[in-house]
Tab-separated table of C-alpha atoms in Angstrom:
chain	number	residue	atom	x	y	z
A	1	MET	CA	153.755	164.410	211.623
A	2	ALA	CA	156.969	163.905	214.417
A	3	TYR	CA	158.472	161.075	214.548
A	4	TYR	CA	161.565	158.957	216.194
A	5	ALA	CA	163.368	155.410	214.915
A	6	ILE	CA	165.666	153.731	217.458
A	7	ALA	CA	168.047	151.017	216.543
A	8	PRO	CA	170.670	148.811	217.936
A	9	LEU	CA	174.147	149.969	216.574
A	10	LEU	CA	174.673	146.579	214.543
A	11	CYS	CA	178.984	148.889	213.815
A	12	THR	CA	180.635	151.198	215.223
A	13	LEU	CA	180.651	154.751	213.716
A	14	MET	CA	183.513	155.232	211.421
A	15	HIS	CA	185.652	158.155	213.122
A	16	ASN	CA	188.230	160.935	211.059
A	17	GLU	CA	191.056	161.798	212.463
A	18	LEU	CA	192.207	165.771	212.119
A	19	TYR	CA	195.429	167.220	212.527
A	20	MET	CA	195.472	170.884	211.306
A	21	HIS	CA	198.535	173.752	212.050
A	22	LEU	CA	196.834	177.385	211.506
A	23	TYR	CA	197.618	180.714	213.548
A	24	THR	CA	195.412	183.820	214.940
A	25	THR	CA	195.701	187.190	216.057
A	26	GLU	CA	193.806	188.838	219.004
A	27	ILE	CA	194.099	192.706	218.114
A	28	TYR	CA	192.874	193.776	222.043
A	29	ASN	CA	194.183	197.725	221.818
A	30	GLY	CA	194.696	200.056	219.456
A	31	PRO	CA	193.493	201.726	216.274
A	32	ASN	CA	192.760	198.360	214.791
A	33	SER	CA	191.180	196.612	217.848
A	34	SER	CA	187.556	197.610	217.153
A	35	ASN	CA	187.489	195.065	214.074
A	36	ASP	CA	188.016	192.227	215.829
A	37	HIS	CA	187.117	192.542	219.584
A	38	ALA	CA	184.203	193.933	220.893
A	39	LEU	CA	184.335	195.131	225.193
A	40	VAL	CA	180.918	194.580	225.851
A	41	ILE	CA	180.787	194.762	229.493
A	42	ASN	CA	183.533	196.664	231.859
A	43	VAL	CA	182.896	196.735	235.286
A	44	ASN	CA	186.833	197.890	235.933
A	45	PRO	CA	187.324	196.071	238.848
A	46	PRO	CA	191.401	194.984	239.172
A	47	LEU	CA	192.412	193.362	236.256
A	48	GLY	CA	188.534	193.381	234.718
A	49	PHE	CA	187.201	191.046	236.590
A	50	GLY	CA	183.456	190.358	234.789
A	51	ASN	CA	184.041	192.371	231.948
A	52	VAL	CA	182.973	189.891	229.016
A	53	VAL	CA	184.686	190.757	225.310
A	54	VAL	CA	183.002	189.316	222.343
A	55	ASP	CA	185.680	188.086	219.750
A	56	ASP	CA	186.117	187.450	215.844
A	57	TRP	CA	189.445	187.375	214.694
A	58	PRO	CA	190.989	186.079	211.698
A	59	VAL	CA	192.516	182.339	211.275
A	60	THR	CA	195.016	181.983	208.737
A	61	ASP	CA	197.304	179.374	207.387
A	62	GLY	CA	200.454	180.974	208.437
A	63	LEU	CA	202.338	183.799	209.742
A	64	GLY	CA	202.597	186.811	208.125
A	65	PRO	CA	200.325	189.514	205.764
A	66	ASN	CA	200.568	186.846	203.392
A	67	ALA	CA	198.713	184.186	204.698
A	68	ASN	CA	195.476	182.520	203.432
A	69	ILE	CA	192.659	183.021	206.025
A	70	VAL	CA	190.731	180.121	206.371
A	71	GLY	CA	188.426	181.201	208.918
A	72	HIS	CA	187.597	183.018	211.780
A	73	ILE	CA	187.374	182.452	215.578
A	74	GLN	CA	183.894	183.796	216.722
A	75	GLY	CA	183.029	183.840	220.376
A	76	VAL	CA	183.147	185.417	223.830
A	77	HIS	CA	185.856	185.848	226.513
A	78	ILE	CA	184.764	186.650	230.063
A	79	GLN	CA	187.646	187.540	232.948
A	80	SER	CA	186.574	184.974	235.318
A	81	SER	CA	189.691	185.668	237.620
A	82	GLN	CA	189.720	188.232	240.352
A	83	ASN	CA	193.625	187.262	240.207
A	84	ALA	CA	194.952	186.141	237.044
A	85	ALA	CA	195.318	188.852	234.119
A	86	TYR	CA	195.008	185.026	231.822
A	87	GLY	CA	192.231	184.848	233.585
A	88	TRP	CA	189.765	184.809	230.588
A	89	TYR	CA	187.239	182.214	229.953
A	90	PHE	CA	186.690	181.558	226.315
A	91	SER	CA	183.678	179.883	224.564
A	92	PHE	CA	183.793	180.058	220.714
A	93	ASN	CA	182.959	178.628	217.070
A	94	LEU	CA	186.107	178.009	214.853
A	95	ASP	CA	184.345	178.597	210.992
A	96	PHE	CA	186.420	177.382	208.634
A	97	GLU	CA	185.590	179.081	205.302
A	98	GLY	CA	186.886	179.041	201.604
A	99	THR	CA	188.708	175.870	202.369
A	100	ARG	CA	188.215	172.343	201.336
A	101	PHE	CA	185.755	172.775	205.087
A	102	GLY	CA	183.993	176.023	203.783
A	103	GLY	CA	180.625	175.811	205.735
A	104	SER	CA	182.259	173.775	208.585
A	105	MET	CA	183.191	175.060	212.498
A	106	LEU	CA	184.326	173.433	215.004
A	107	ARG	CA	183.196	174.326	219.002
A	108	VAL	CA	185.883	174.910	221.406
A	109	MET	CA	186.296	176.833	225.385
A	110	GLY	CA	189.014	176.562	228.183
A	111	MET	CA	190.833	179.373	229.572
A	112	THR	CA	193.476	182.041	227.647
A	113	ALA	CA	196.512	181.353	229.519
A	114	GLY	CA	199.156	182.186	226.620
A	115	TYR	CA	199.782	178.908	225.989
A	116	GLY	CA	198.091	175.169	227.080
A	117	ASP	CA	195.103	173.172	225.662
A	118	TRP	CA	191.612	174.552	224.326
A	119	SER	CA	188.888	171.682	224.205
A	120	ILE	CA	186.805	170.559	221.604
A	121	ILE	CA	183.320	170.046	222.451
A	122	GLY	CA	181.321	169.504	219.381
A	123	GLY	CA	181.415	170.556	215.185
A	124	ALA	CA	178.589	170.917	212.247
A	125	GLY	CA	179.371	170.893	208.857
A	126	GLU	CA	182.011	168.099	208.550
A	127	PHE	CA	182.646	167.895	211.929
A	128	THR	CA	179.986	166.368	213.131
A	129	MET	CA	180.276	165.638	216.201
A	130	ALA	CA	183.832	166.231	216.859
A	131	ARG	CA	186.004	166.013	220.035
A	132	GLY	CA	189.591	166.770	220.734
A	133	VAL	CA	191.880	169.622	221.727
A	134	VAL	CA	193.685	172.658	220.225
A	135	GLU	CA	197.199	172.912	221.674
A	136	ASN	CA	197.800	177.331	222.002
A	137	GLN	CA	200.739	179.035	222.250
A	138	VAL	CA	201.723	182.194	221.916
A	139	VAL	CA	204.287	183.236	219.346
A	140	GLN	CA	204.244	186.643	218.461
A	141	GLU	CA	203.176	189.748	220.552
A	142	ASP	CA	203.472	193.062	220.889
A	143	SER	CA	202.486	193.683	224.347
A	144	GLY	CA	199.243	195.995	225.403
A	145	PHE	CA	197.989	195.575	221.265
A	146	TRP	CA	198.087	192.244	219.818
A	147	ARG	CA	198.937	188.533	219.905
A	148	THR	CA	199.193	186.027	217.977
A	149	TYR	CA	198.371	182.520	218.653
A	150	GLU	CA	199.998	179.518	216.785
A	151	LEU	CA	196.815	176.889	216.368
A	152	LYS	CA	197.843	173.590	216.569
A	153	ILE	CA	193.993	171.701	216.559
A	154	HIS	CA	193.933	167.694	217.080
A	155	ALA	CA	190.561	166.320	216.985
A	156	PHE	CA	188.435	162.931	215.913
A	157	TYR	CA	185.028	163.481	214.078
A	158	THR	CA	181.856	161.174	213.163
A	159	PRO	CA	180.923	162.365	209.815
A	160	MET	CA	177.028	162.211	209.416
A	161	ASN	CA	176.719	159.491	206.590
A	162	SER	CA	178.914	157.494	208.599
A	163	SER	CA	176.103	154.803	210.145
A	164	VAL	CA	172.800	154.301	208.896
A	165	VAL	CA	169.411	153.321	210.539
A	166	SER	CA	169.122	150.286	209.699
A	167	SER	CA	166.083	148.343	208.776
A	168	ILE	CA	165.534	146.819	212.169
A	169	ALA	CA	164.671	149.947	213.422
A	170	PHE	CA	161.266	150.799	214.867
A	171	THR	CA	159.474	154.163	213.764
A	172	LYS	CA	157.270	155.105	216.261
A	173	ASN	CA	155.357	158.373	216.143
A	174	LEU	CA	155.349	161.192	218.461
């Protein structure tokens, strides 16, 4: 039987603050581009307006071939500008694996402009109810083939065990 419970919040929820410094590499052209990037709609007007690309980029704890993979960016790019090469709208999950945060994710959206901020709009696992910002900047690039972004993550999240429904809550059947 379905039910719901409503309780007054007698204390504030506990919030955790998160700082991370990570990297991700986008390979968008060349022999390795199909490994993490797929163009699913190609309409070919100037600057690719309307193109849709699905991504699965590795996220690492450093630069170079010896860096450890700590997760993946999995999402979609949509070229939403008719007059800017960096006019790609980006929505993705940063899915953590094999680390302290394995199985957790951050939900992120923004524009890829070579540098700037992406908004953290949610999370799961350890990062429930996450909100914050991912400062991103291209730090390495082979123009026409790949680029590496530095990601500085600053987020707040509320662990699911930080509040309990009190005994004065009313439980109702739906």
